[in-house]
PDB file of C-alpha atoms and ligand atoms in Angstrom:
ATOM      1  CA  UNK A   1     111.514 145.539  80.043  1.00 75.00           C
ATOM      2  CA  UNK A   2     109.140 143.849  81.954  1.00 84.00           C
ATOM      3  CA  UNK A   3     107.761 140.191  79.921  1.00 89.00           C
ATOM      4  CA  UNK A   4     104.073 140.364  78.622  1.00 91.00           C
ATOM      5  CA  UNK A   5     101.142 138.483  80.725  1.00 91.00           C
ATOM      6  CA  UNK A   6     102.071 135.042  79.706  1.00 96.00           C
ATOM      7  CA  UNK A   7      99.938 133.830  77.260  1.00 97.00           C
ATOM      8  CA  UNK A   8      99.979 130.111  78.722  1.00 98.00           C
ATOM      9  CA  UNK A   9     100.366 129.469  82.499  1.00 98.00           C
ATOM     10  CA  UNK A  10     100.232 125.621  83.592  1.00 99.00           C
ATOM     11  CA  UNK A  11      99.574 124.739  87.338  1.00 99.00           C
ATOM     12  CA  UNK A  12     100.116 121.847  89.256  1.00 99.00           C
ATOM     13  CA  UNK A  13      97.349 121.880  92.026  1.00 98.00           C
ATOM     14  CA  UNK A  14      98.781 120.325  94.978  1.00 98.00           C
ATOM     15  CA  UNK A  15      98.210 120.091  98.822  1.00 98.00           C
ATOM     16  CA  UNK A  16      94.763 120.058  99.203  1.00 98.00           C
ATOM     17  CA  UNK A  17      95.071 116.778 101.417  1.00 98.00           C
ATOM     18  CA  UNK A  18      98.136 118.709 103.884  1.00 98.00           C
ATOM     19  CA  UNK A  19      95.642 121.875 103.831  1.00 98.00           C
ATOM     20  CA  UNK A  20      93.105 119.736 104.706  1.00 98.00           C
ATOM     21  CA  UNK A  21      94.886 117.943 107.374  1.00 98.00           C
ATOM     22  CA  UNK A  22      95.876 120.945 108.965  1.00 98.00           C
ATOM     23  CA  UNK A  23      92.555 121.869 109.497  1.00 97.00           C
ATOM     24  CA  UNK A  24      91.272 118.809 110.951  1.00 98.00           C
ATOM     25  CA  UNK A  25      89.844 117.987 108.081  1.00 98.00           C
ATOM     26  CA  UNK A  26      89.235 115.133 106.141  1.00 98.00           C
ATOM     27  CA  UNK A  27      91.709 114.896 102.593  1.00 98.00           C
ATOM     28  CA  UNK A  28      88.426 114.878 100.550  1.00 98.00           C
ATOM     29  CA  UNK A  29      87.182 117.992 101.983  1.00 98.00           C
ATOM     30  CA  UNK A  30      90.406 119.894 100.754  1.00 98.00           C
ATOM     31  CA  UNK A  31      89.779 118.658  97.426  1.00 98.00           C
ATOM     32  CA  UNK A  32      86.119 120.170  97.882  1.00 98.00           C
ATOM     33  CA  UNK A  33      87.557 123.795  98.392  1.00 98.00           C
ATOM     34  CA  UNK A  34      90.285 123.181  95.948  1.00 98.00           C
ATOM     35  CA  UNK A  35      87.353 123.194  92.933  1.00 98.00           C
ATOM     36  CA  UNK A  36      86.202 126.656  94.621  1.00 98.00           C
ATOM     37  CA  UNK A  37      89.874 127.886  93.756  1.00 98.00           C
ATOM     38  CA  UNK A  38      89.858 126.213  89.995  1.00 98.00           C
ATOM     39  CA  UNK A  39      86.756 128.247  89.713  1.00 98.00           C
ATOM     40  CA  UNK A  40      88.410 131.673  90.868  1.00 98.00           C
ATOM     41  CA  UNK A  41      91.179 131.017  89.300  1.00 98.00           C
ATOM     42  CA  UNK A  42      89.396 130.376  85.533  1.00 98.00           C
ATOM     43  CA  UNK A  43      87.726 133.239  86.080  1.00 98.00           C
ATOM     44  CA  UNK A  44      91.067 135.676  86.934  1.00 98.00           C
ATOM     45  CA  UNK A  45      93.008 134.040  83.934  1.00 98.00           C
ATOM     46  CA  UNK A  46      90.272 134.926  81.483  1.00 97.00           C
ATOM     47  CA  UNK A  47      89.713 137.948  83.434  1.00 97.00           C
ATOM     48  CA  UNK A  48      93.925 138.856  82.241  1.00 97.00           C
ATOM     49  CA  UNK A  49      93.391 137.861  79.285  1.00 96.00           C
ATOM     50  CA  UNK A  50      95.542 134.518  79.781  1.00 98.00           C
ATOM     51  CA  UNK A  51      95.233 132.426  76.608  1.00 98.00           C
ATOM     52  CA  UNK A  52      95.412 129.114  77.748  1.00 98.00           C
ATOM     53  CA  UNK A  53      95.358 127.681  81.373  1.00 98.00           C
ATOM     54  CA  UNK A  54      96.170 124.105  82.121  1.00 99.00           C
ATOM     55  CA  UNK A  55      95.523 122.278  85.273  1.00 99.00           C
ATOM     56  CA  UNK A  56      96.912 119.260  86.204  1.00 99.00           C
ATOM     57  CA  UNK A  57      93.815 117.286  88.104  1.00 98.00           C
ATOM     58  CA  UNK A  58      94.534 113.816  88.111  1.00 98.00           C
ATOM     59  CA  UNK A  59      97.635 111.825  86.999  1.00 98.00           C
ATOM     60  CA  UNK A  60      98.390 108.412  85.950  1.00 98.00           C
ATOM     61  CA  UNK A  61      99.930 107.648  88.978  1.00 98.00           C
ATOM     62  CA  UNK A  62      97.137 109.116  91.416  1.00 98.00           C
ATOM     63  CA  UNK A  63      94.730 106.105  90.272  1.00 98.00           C
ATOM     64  CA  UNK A  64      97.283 103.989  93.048  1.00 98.00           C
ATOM     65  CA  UNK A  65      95.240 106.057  95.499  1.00 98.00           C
ATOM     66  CA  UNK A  66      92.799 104.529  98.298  1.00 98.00           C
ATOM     67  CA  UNK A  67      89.503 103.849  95.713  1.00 98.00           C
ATOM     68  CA  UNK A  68      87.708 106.314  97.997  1.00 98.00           C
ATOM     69  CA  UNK A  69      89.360 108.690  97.331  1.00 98.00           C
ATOM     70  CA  UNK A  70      89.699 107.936  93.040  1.00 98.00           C
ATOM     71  CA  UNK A  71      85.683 107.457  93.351  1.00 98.00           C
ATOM     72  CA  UNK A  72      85.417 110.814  95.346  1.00 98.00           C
ATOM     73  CA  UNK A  73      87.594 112.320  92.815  1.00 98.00           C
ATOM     74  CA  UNK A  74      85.913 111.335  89.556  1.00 98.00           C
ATOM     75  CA  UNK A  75      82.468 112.027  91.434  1.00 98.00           C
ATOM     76  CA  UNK A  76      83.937 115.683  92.213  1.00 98.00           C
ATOM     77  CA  UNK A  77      85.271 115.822  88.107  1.00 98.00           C
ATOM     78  CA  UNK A  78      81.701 115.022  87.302  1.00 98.00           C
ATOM     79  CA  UNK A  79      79.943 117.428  89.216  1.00 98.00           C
ATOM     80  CA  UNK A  80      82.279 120.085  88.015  1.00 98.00           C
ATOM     81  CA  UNK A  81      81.656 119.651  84.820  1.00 98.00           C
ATOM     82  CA  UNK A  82      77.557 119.694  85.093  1.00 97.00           C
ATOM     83  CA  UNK A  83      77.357 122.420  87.556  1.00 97.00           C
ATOM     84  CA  UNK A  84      80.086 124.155  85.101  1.00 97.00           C
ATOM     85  CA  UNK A  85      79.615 123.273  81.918  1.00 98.00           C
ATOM     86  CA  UNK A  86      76.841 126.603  80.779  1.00 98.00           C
ATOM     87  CA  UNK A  87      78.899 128.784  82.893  1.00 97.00           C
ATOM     88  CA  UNK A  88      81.940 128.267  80.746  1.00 98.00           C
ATOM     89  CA  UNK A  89      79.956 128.403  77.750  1.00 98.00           C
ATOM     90  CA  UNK A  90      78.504 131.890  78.262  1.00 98.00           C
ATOM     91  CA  UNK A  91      82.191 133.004  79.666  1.00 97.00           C
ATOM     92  CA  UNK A  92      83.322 132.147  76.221  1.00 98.00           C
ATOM     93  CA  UNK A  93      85.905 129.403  77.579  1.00 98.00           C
ATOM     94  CA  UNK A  94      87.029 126.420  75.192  1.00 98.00           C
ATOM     95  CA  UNK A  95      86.864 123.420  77.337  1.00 98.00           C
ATOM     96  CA  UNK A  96      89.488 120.694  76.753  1.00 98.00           C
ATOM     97  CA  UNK A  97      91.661 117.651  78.125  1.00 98.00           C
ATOM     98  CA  UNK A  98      94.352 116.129  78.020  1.00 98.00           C
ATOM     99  CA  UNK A  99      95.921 112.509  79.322  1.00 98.00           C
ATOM    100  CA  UNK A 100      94.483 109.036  79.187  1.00 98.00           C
ATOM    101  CA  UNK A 101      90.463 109.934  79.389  1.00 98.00           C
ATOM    102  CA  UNK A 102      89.363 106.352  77.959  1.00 98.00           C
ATOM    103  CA  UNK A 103      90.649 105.285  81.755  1.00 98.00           C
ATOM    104  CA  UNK A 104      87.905 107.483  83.634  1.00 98.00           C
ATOM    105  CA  UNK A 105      84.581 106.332  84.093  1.00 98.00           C
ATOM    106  CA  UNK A 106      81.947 106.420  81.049  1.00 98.00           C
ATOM    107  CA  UNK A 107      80.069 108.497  81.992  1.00 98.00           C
ATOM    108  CA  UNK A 108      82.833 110.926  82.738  1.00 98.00           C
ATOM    109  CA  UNK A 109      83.862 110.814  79.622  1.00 98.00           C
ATOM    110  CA  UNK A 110      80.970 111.433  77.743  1.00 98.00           C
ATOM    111  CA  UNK A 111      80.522 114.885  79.812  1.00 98.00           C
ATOM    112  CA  UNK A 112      83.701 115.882  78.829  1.00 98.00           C
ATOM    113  CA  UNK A 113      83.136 114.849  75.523  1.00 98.00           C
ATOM    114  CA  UNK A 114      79.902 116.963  75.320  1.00 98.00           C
ATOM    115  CA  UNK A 115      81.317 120.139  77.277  1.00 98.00           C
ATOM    116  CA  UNK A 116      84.315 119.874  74.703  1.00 98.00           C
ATOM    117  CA  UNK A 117      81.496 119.853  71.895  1.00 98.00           C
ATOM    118  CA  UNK A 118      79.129 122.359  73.533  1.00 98.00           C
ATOM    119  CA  UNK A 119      82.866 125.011  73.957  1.00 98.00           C
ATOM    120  CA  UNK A 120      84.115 124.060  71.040  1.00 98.00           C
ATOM    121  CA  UNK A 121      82.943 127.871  68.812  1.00 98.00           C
ATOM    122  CA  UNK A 122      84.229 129.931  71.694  1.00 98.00           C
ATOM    123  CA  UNK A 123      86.829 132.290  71.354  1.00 98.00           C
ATOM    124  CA  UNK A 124      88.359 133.379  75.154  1.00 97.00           C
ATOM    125  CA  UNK A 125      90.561 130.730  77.526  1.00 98.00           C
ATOM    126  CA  UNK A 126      91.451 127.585  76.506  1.00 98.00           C
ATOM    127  CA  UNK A 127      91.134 125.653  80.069  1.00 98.00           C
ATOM    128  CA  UNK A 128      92.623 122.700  79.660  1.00 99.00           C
ATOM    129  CA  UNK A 129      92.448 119.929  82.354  1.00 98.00           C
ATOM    130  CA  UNK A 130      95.195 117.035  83.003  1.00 99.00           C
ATOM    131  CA  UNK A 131      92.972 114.129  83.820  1.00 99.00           C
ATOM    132  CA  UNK A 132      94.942 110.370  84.247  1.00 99.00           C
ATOM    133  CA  UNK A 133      97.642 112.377  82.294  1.00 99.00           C
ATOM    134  CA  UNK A 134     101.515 111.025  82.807  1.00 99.00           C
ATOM    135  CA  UNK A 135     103.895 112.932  80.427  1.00 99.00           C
ATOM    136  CA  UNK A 136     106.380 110.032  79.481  1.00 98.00           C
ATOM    137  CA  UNK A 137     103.208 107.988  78.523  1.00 98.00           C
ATOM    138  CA  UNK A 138     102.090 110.965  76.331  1.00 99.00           C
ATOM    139  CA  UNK A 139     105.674 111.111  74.853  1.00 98.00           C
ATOM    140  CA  UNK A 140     104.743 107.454  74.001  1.00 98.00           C
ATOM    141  CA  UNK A 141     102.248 107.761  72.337  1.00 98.00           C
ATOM    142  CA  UNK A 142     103.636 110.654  69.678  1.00 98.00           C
ATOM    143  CA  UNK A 143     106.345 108.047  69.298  1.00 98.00           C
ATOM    144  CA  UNK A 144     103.979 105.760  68.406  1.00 98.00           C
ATOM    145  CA  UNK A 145     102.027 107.948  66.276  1.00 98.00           C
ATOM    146  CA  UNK A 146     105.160 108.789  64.407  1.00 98.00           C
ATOM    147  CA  UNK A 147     106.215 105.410  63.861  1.00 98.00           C
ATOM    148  CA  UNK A 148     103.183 104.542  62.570  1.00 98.00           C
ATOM    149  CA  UNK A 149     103.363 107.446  59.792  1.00 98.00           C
ATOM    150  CA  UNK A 150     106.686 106.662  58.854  1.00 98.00           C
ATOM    151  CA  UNK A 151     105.678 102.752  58.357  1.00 98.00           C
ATOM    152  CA  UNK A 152     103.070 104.136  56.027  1.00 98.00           C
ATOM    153  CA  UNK A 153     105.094 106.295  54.334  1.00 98.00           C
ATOM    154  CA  UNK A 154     103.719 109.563  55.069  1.00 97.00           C
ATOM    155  CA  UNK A 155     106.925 110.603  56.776  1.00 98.00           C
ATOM    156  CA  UNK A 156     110.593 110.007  56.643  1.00 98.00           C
ATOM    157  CA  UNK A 157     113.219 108.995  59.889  1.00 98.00           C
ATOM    158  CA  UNK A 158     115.338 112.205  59.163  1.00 98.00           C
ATOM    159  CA  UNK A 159     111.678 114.577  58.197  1.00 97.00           C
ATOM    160  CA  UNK A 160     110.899 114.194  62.295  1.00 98.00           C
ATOM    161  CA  UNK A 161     112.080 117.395  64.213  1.00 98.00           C
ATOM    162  CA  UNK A 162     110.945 118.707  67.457  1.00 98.00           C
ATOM    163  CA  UNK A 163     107.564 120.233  65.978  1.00 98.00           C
ATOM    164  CA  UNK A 164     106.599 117.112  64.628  1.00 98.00           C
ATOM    165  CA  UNK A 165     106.773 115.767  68.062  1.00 98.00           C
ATOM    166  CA  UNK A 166     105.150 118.955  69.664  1.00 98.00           C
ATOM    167  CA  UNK A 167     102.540 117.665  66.691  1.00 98.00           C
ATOM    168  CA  UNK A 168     101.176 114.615  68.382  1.00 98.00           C
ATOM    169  CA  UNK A 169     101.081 115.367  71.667  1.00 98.00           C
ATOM    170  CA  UNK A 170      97.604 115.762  73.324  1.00 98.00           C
ATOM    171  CA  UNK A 171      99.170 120.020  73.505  1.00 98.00           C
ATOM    172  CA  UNK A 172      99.371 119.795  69.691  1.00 98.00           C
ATOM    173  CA  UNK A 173      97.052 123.088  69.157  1.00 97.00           C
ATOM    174  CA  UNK A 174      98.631 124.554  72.115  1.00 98.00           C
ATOM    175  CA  UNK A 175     101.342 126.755  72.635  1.00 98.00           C
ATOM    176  CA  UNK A 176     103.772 125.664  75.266  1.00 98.00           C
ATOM    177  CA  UNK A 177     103.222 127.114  78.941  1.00 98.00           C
ATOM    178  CA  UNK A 178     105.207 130.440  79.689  1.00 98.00           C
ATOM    179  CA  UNK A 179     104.834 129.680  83.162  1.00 98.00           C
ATOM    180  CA  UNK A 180     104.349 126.387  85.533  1.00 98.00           C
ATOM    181  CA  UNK A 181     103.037 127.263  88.696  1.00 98.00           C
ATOM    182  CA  UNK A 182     103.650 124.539  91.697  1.00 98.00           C
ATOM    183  CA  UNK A 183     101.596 124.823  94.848  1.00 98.00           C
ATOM    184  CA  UNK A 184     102.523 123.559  98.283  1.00 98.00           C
ATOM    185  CA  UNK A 185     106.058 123.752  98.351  1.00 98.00           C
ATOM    186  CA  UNK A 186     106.865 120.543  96.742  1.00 98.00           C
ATOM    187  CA  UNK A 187     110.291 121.516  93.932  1.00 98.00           C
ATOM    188  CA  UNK A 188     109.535 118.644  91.362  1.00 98.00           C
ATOM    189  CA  UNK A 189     107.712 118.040  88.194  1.00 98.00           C
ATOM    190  CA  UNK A 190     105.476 114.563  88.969  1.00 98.00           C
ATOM    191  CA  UNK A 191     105.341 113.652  85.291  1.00 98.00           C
ATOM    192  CA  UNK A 192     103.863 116.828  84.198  1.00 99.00           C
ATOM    193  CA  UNK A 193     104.349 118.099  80.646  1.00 98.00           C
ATOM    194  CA  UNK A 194     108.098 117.400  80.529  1.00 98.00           C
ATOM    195  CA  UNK A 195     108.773 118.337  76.345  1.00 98.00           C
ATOM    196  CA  UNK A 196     106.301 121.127  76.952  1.00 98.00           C
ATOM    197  CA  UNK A 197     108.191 123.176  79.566  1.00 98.00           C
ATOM    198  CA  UNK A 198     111.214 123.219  78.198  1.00 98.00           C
ATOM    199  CA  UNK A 199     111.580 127.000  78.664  1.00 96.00           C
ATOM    200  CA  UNK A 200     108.463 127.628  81.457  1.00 98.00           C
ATOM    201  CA  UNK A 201     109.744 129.661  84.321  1.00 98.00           C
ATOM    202  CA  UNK A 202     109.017 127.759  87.133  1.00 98.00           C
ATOM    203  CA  UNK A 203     107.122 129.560  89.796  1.00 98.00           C
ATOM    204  CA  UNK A 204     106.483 127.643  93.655  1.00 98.00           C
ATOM    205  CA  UNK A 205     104.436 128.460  96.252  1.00 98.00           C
ATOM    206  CA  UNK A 206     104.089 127.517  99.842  1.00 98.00           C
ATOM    207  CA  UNK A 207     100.723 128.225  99.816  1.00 98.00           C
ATOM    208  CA  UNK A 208      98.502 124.516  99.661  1.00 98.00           C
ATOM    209  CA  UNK A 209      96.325 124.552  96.656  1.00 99.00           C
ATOM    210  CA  UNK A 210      93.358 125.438  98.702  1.00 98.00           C
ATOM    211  CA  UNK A 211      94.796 128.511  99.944  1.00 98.00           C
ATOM    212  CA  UNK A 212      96.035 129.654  96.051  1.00 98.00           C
ATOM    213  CA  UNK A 213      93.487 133.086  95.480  1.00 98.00           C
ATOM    214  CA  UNK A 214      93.209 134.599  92.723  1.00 98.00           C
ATOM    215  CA  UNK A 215      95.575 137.501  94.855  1.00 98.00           C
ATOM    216  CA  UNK A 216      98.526 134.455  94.685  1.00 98.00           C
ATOM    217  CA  UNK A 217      97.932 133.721  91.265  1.00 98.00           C
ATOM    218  CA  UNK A 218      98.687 137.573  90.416  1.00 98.00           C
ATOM    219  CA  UNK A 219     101.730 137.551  93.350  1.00 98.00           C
ATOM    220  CA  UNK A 220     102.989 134.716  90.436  1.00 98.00           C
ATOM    221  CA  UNK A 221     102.309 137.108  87.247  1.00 98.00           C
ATOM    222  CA  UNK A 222     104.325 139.585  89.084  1.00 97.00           C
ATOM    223  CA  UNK A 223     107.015 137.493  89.166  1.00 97.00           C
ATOM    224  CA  UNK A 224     106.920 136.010  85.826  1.00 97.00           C
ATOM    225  CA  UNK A 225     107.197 139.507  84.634  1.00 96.00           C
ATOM    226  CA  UNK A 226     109.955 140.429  86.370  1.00 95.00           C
ATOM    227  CA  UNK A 227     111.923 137.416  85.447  1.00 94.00           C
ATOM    228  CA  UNK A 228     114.432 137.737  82.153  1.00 91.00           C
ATOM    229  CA  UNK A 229     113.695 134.959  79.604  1.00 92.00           C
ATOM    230  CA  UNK A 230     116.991 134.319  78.177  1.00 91.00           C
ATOM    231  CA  UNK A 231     116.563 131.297  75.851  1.00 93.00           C
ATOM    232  CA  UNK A 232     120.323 130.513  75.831  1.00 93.00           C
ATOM    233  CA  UNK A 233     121.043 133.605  74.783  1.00 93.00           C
ATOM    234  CA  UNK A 234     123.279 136.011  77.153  1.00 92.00           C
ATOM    235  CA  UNK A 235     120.198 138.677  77.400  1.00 89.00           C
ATOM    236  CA  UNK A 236     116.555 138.736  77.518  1.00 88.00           C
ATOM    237  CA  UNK A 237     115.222 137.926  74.451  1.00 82.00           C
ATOM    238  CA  UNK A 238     111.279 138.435  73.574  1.00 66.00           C
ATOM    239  CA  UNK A 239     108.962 135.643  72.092  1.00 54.00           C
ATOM    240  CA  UNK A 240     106.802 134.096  73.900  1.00 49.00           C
ATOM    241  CA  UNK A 241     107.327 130.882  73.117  1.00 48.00           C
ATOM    242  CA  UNK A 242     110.396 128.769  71.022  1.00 47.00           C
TER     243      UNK A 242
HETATM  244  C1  IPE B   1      96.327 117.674  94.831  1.00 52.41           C
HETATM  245  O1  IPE B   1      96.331 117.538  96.202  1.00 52.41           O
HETATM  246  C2  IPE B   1      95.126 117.029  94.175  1.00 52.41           C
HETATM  247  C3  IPE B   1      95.405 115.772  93.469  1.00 52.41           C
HETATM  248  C4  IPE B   1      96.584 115.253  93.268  1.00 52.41           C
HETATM  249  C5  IPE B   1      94.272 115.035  92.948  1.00 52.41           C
HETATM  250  P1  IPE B   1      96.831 116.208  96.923  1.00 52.41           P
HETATM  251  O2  IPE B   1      95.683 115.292  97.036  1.00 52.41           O
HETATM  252  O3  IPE B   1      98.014 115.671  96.227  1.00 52.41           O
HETATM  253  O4  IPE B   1      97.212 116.754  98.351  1.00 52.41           O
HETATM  254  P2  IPE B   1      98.540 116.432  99.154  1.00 52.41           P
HETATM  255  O5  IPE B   1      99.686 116.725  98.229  1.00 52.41           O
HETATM  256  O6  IPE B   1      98.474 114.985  99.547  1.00 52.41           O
HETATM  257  O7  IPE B   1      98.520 117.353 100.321  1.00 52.41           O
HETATM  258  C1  IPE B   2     100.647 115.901  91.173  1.00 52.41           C
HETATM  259  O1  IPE B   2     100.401 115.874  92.534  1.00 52.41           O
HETATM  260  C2  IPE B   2      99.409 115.532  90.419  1.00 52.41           C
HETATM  261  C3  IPE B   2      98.327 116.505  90.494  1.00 52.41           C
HETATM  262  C4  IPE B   2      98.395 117.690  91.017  1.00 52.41           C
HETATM  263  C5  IPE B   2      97.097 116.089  89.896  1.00 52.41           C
HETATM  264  P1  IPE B   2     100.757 114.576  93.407  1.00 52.41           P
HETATM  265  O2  IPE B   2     100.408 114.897  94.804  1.00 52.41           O
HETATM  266  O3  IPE B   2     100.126 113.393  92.805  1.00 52.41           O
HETATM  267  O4  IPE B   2     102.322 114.478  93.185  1.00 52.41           O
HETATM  268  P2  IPE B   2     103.450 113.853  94.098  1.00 52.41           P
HETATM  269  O5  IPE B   2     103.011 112.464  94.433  1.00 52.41           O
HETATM  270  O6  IPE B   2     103.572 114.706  95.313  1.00 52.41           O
HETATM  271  O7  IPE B   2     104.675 113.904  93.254  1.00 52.41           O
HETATM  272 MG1   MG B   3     100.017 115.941  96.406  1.00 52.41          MG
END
């Protein structure tokens, strides 16, 4: 039996500077024509009635960058988010983040924290976006969290199990991704939700995030569909998530 449309696909949007590059273009440019694709691609998921999408933007480690292109960046994030912001409203998309989002610029963050607030009734997609996000650090800071609850007394050493650290990540009122989708080739994880993918099947594409359609995002459904989830277990056992 074929799996169910997963109800939580995570992507890692990479190779718009290679795409851009190999069309004489300048890396900034690709990231230009990579919004156009988080656009089509919002729209598809809540078109198949995805659940929750979550797209990994900007990392920790991408602030090393030239500062051109970090300032082009955040610029890009900004103007996403205004020329955005009442389309996701009216599609009934939640708008959310997750990651370090006290690094980005103010004013950045007080559009997200107003397009989180403005999204915050709806009822459709959760699109979530991975802004200055680095797993480990994110893994940190539920340890940190926890410690903190057990000094006061609100929680015991042995009472900590798996969903109490599920419980203070920044994914706490998310269910963990079915799927992780990689673009441009590239077989590795780059600090992306490492305790949430446990169980993802892992889907990669050659294709450079620019050139990811809504057509290659459906070529990935197929597959997750066709794959058998086993769990551990020695056949394919349903539930969508552990
Ligand atoms: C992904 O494309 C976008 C971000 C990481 C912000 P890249 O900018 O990493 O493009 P490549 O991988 O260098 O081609
Ligand atoms: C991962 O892409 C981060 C994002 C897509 C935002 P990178 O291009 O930063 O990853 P590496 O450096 O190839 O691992
Ligand atoms: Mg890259």
């Amino acid at each position: 039996m074929p799996n169910e449309t997963p109800q939580h696909i995570a992507i890692i949007m990479d190779g718009n500077g290679r795409w851009a590059k190999k069309q004489g273009l300048m890396r900034i440019q690709g990231h230009e024509v990579g919004v156009r694709r988080v656009e089509e691609i919002t729209r598809a998921a809540q078109d198949k009635g995805i659940r929750y999408l979550t797209l990994y933007a900007f990392s920790k480690e991408n602030w090393h960058r030239p500062k051109e292109e970090v300032d082009f960046l955040m610029g890009l994030l900004s103007s996403y988010v205004d020329a955005k912001i009442d389309a996701l409203f009216k599609n009934n998309i939640i708008f959310n983040v997750i990651g370090e989002i006290s690094d980005l610029p103010e004013a950045l963050q007080k559009k997200i924290a107003h397009a989180i607030e403005k999204t915050r009734g709806n009822t459709g997609l959760t699109l979530t976006l991975a802004l200055s996000y680095s797993s480990r650090k994110e893994i940190v800071r539920a340890c940190q969290k926890i410690t903190a609850k057990v000094l006061k007394g609100e929680l015991t050493p042995e009472g900590i199990d798996e969903g109490t650290v599920s419980a203070n990540l920044d994914t706490a009122a998310m269910p963990d991704p079915d799927l992780l989708i990689r673009t441009s080739g590239e077989f590795r994880i780059s600090n992306f939700l490492l305790w949430q993918i446990s169980y993802a099947e892992l889907y990669i594409t050659q294709k450079f995030w620019p050139e990811f359609t809504p057509d290659e995002f459906e070529k990935a459904i197929e597959d997750y569909r066709r794959r058998e989830r086993r769990f551990g277990h020695t056949c394919a056992v349903s539930g969508k998530n552990l």
